[in-house]
Structures are given as structure tokens and as C-alpha cells.
């Protein structure tokens, strides 16, 4: 915490609680849903995950910023609206660091608040659920902040994927870049497996891992039609992560339903893509009280456990899934929410968590190999 010029700032929650603290990063006012992440590493990847679009993120780890910012770890150009930390560091201590954390936040127009009791804030969110709030370094009264909050829509019913999805299709052929990644396995084949990825807010690490497993990816906008997908003659189809309420992504649900009915092309979905698959199969989703956002969530079934990286605020209702069409393959072992499913007798599966683990553990990287194996069986 090396800012010699402390500027007052505050967080106002929708229940009227005010957390006074100090400003860092960009100045101004940010408003949206207040959520928290329990990860102890990877703040650059987390802040640039499009699944956090429209949210203000609280880090439970007490100090953030000490490894600076590099060119490799950002998952996208999209960032959270604001961040809240106990302490922040502007001293860089990492061999890849090119700029300090505070400077980067200013450039990205991310409003920051530090110096509050983040433990107390997280206890409120765990007890009362995620809620809207205002983070401001401007001279706004709590009453004015509450007026802003009352005008801020709830996350339920929001289709935010259309705001973060690519507007034009593009080809991705970059493998995982880090030389120390022992998981790299480049395909020596001249002909790569061709994947069409539907972008609801996709992360760079997902694309890199698919390439490292022998694929090339054509990324399409979330509004893409069945004709748009099939005209590219893909070996496989991928439905990505993304922000907002999955039940509002009607164009994605309709596309998934049509592709599942088609049933011949291997499909893989993660996070929002997993929820879209569940809705397309006739299931329903609901909002979790405070979501799953962290790097150490145990998931599995039948005595097989993976430690997973997660970022989502909604879940599939297991009782809504038609058993004649789909089976549950994984549960979140903290609360028994649905963490994975497979379509019966079709090469289609999904998981709620992030197997690319950017950041996080690599237990689930085998899912990319599973996807590739399903495609190779049909080539």
C-alpha cells in the first residue's frame, strides 16, 4: 500500500451499508453487482475475464498488485467495472512485470477501493447474497449512491454476452504461449481439427489450450445461426463462458437446441455454455446466493475429484433435467450443484467450471483431450 496521497472513496451497498476507504486506480464511480473471488493468485487473469462484465470484484486475498502487470496473462480486453482489496501494492516484484498495477488500472479505467475490511464485506455477501452497489471516489453522498443503485438492474434477466461477444468472426491458431507449461502438446499433423467456437465472452486461455491439443478455432459471434455454424463444416463445436443470466441468452439456447437435435458433431460447453446446454435440453437455471468464484472448488462423482477454477453466479436445477436425454457427470462437492453433464447417446458434454484454469489448477485439462478424442473418432 504505497500511495502517499490517499484520496477518500467508499462502497455503498444496496442494503445501505457504507464502507469508507481510499481510492486507487481510475477515479470516478462504478456501479454493478458486488461479488468476491477467493483465489490467492492470478489477479490479472481474473480482472480480464469477460464473465465478470458488469460486476465489481472483491478479492478475499489481502494484498493484490505485488507482481505487477505483464503482456501475457490478460484473458481479454474486457475488464471488471471496479475492484475492492484490503491492501494493494504498486511495487513490482516479478520477472515478467512491465508496469505497476495502479498504472494499469488507470489505463483500463477500473475504479479501485482499498483500506476496507474485506472480510466483513464478504461475510455480508455470504449472508445476504450478492447485491448491487456503488464504488465511488467522487463527492457523492450515500443517498445519491443509493439512488444510482435503485436504477441499476438486477443481474437476473440480463443478457450481457451480446455486449462482450466478438462482432466479427476470426481464426485463432495460437497455442499456449508459456514455455514452462508442461501440458503443451502441439499436433504435428498438417490438418488440424477445425472447431467453431461460439463466443459468449471467451477467454484467451481456452483458445490456446484447444490449439495446444491440435485444433484451430474459428470464433463466431454469440448471435450466430445454425447455418453460420454448419456452413463451416466443423469437426467440433464449442460453447464458451460468459457473463449474465443464461436464461436470457435466447439466441444461444436456440442454437444449442438445434445443434443437439442435429446430434452428429461433437460439442463441448463450459460455464455459461454449460448452462445454455442445460436450458436447451429442457432444464432451468437459478441464481446462486453468492456464486462460485475461486480456484479451489472440488467437483466430481463416484470418488473421483477434481480441484477446479470457477466463476459463475447461476446454476442448473438438477431436477429440471430430463433423465431420458441427459445425465449428470459432475457435482460441485461443496453444495451439490450440477457441475457437469453429458447428452445420452450423443458426443455432447459440458462442465460448469474452467478446465483451462487461467488461473487455477490443471486437474481438468483432460476435458480438452476428451473433446479431441470425440472428434477424432468421427474423422
Coordinates of N, CA and C in Angstrom, one line a residue, residues 50-54 78 155 157-168 198-202 219-224 239-253 270-273 275-276 279 314:
X50 N -14.0 -12.0 -19.2 CA -15.3 -11.4 -19.6 C -16.5 -11.8 -18.7
X51 N -16.4 -12.9 -18.0 CA -17.5 -13.4 -17.2 C -17.8 -12.4 -16.1
X52 N -16.9 -11.6 -15.7 CA -17.1 -10.6 -14.7 C -17.7 -9.3 -15.2
X53 N -18.0 -9.2 -16.5 CA -18.5 -8.0 -17.1 C -19.7 -7.5 -16.3
X54 N -19.7 -6.2 -16.0 CA -20.9 -5.6 -15.3 C -20.8 -5.8 -13.8
X78 N -11.6 -7.0 -22.1 CA -12.7 -6.6 -21.3 C -12.4 -6.8 -19.8
X155 N -28.9 -8.6 -11.9 CA -28.2 -9.5 -12.8 C -29.2 -10.5 -13.4
X157 N -32.0 -11.8 -15.5 CA -32.6 -11.3 -16.7 C -31.8 -10.6 -17.7
X158 N -30.5 -10.4 -17.3 CA -29.6 -9.6 -18.2 C -28.8 -10.5 -19.1
X159 N -28.9 -10.2 -20.4 CA -28.1 -10.9 -21.4 C -26.9 -10.0 -21.7
X160 N -25.8 -10.3 -21.0 CA -24.6 -9.5 -21.1 C -23.6 -10.1 -22.2
X161 N -23.9 -11.3 -22.6 CA -23.0 -11.9 -23.5 C -22.9 -11.2 -24.8
X162 N -24.0 -10.6 -25.2 CA -24.0 -9.9 -26.5 C -23.2 -8.6 -26.4
X163 N -22.9 -8.1 -25.2 CA -22.1 -6.9 -25.1 C -20.6 -7.3 -25.2
X164 N -20.2 -8.5 -24.8 CA -18.8 -8.9 -24.8 C -18.4 -9.8 -26.0
X165 N -19.3 -10.3 -26.7 CA -19.0 -11.2 -27.8 C -18.4 -10.5 -28.9
X166 N -17.6 -11.2 -29.7 CA -17.0 -10.6 -30.9 C -18.0 -10.2 -31.9
X167 N -17.8 -9.1 -32.6 CA -18.7 -8.6 -33.6 C -18.5 -9.3 -34.9
X168 N -17.3 -9.8 -35.2 CA -17.0 -10.4 -36.4 C -16.2 -11.7 -36.1
X198 N -18.5 -20.6 -30.3 CA -19.4 -19.6 -30.1 C -19.0 -18.7 -28.9
X199 N -18.8 -17.5 -29.2 CA -18.2 -16.6 -28.2 C -19.3 -15.8 -27.4
X200 N -19.4 -16.3 -26.2 CA -20.3 -15.5 -25.2 C -19.5 -14.7 -24.3
X201 N -18.2 -14.7 -24.5 CA -17.3 -14.0 -23.5 C -16.1 -14.8 -23.3
X202 N -15.5 -15.3 -24.4 CA -14.5 -16.4 -24.3 C -13.1 -15.8 -23.8
X219 N -13.8 -18.5 -34.4 CA -14.6 -17.9 -33.3 C -15.7 -17.1 -34.0
X220 N -17.0 -17.4 -33.6 CA -18.2 -16.8 -34.2 C -18.9 -16.0 -33.1
X221 N -19.6 -14.9 -33.5 CA -20.4 -14.1 -32.5 C -21.5 -15.0 -31.9
X222 N -21.9 -14.5 -30.7 CA -23.0 -15.2 -30.0 C -24.3 -15.2 -30.7
X223 N -24.5 -14.3 -31.7 CA -25.8 -14.3 -32.4 C -25.8 -15.2 -33.6
X224 N -24.8 -16.0 -33.8 CA -24.6 -16.9 -35.0 C -25.8 -17.9 -35.1
X239 N -19.0 -24.1 -27.0 CA -19.8 -23.0 -26.4 C -19.0 -22.5 -25.2
X240 N -18.7 -21.2 -25.2 CA -17.8 -20.6 -24.2 C -18.5 -20.1 -23.0
X241 N -17.7 -19.7 -22.1 CA -18.1 -19.0 -20.9 C -18.7 -17.6 -21.2
X242 N -19.2 -16.9 -20.3 CA -19.7 -15.5 -20.5 C -20.4 -15.0 -19.3
X243 N -20.8 -13.7 -19.3 CA -21.5 -13.1 -18.1 C -23.0 -13.1 -18.2
X244 N -23.6 -12.7 -17.1 CA -25.1 -12.5 -17.2 C -25.9 -13.8 -16.9
X245 N -27.2 -13.6 -17.1 CA -28.2 -14.7 -16.8 C -28.3 -15.6 -18.0
X246 N -28.0 -16.9 -17.8 CA -28.0 -17.8 -19.0 C -29.4 -17.9 -19.6
X247 N -30.4 -17.8 -18.8 CA -31.8 -17.9 -19.4 C -32.2 -16.8 -20.3
X248 N -31.4 -15.7 -20.3 CA -31.7 -14.6 -21.2 C -31.0 -14.7 -22.5
X249 N -30.1 -15.6 -22.7 CA -29.3 -15.8 -23.9 C -30.1 -16.6 -24.9
X250 N -31.2 -16.1 -25.3 CA -32.2 -16.9 -26.1 C -31.6 -17.4 -27.5
X251 N -30.8 -16.5 -28.1 CA -30.2 -16.9 -29.4 C -29.2 -18.1 -29.2
X252 N -28.5 -18.1 -28.1 CA -27.5 -19.2 -27.8 C -28.3 -20.5 -27.5
X253 N -29.4 -20.4 -26.7 CA -30.2 -21.6 -26.3 C -30.8 -22.2 -27.6
X270 N -18.6 -24.9 -21.6 CA -18.1 -24.6 -20.2 C -18.8 -23.4 -19.7
X271 N -19.0 -23.4 -18.4 CA -19.6 -22.2 -17.7 C -20.9 -21.8 -18.3
X272 N -21.0 -20.6 -18.9 CA -22.3 -20.2 -19.5 C -22.7 -21.2 -20.6
X273 N -21.7 -21.7 -21.3 CA -22.0 -22.7 -22.3 C -22.7 -23.9 -21.8
X275 N -24.5 -24.0 -19.0 CA -25.8 -23.6 -18.6 C -26.8 -23.6 -19.8
X276 N -26.2 -23.0 -20.9 CA -27.0 -23.0 -22.1 C -27.4 -24.4 -22.6
X279 N -30.3 -25.6 -20.5 CA -31.5 -24.9 -20.9 C -32.0 -25.5 -22.2
X314 N -24.9 -18.5 -11.6 CA -26.1 -19.2 -11.8 C -25.8 -20.7 -11.9

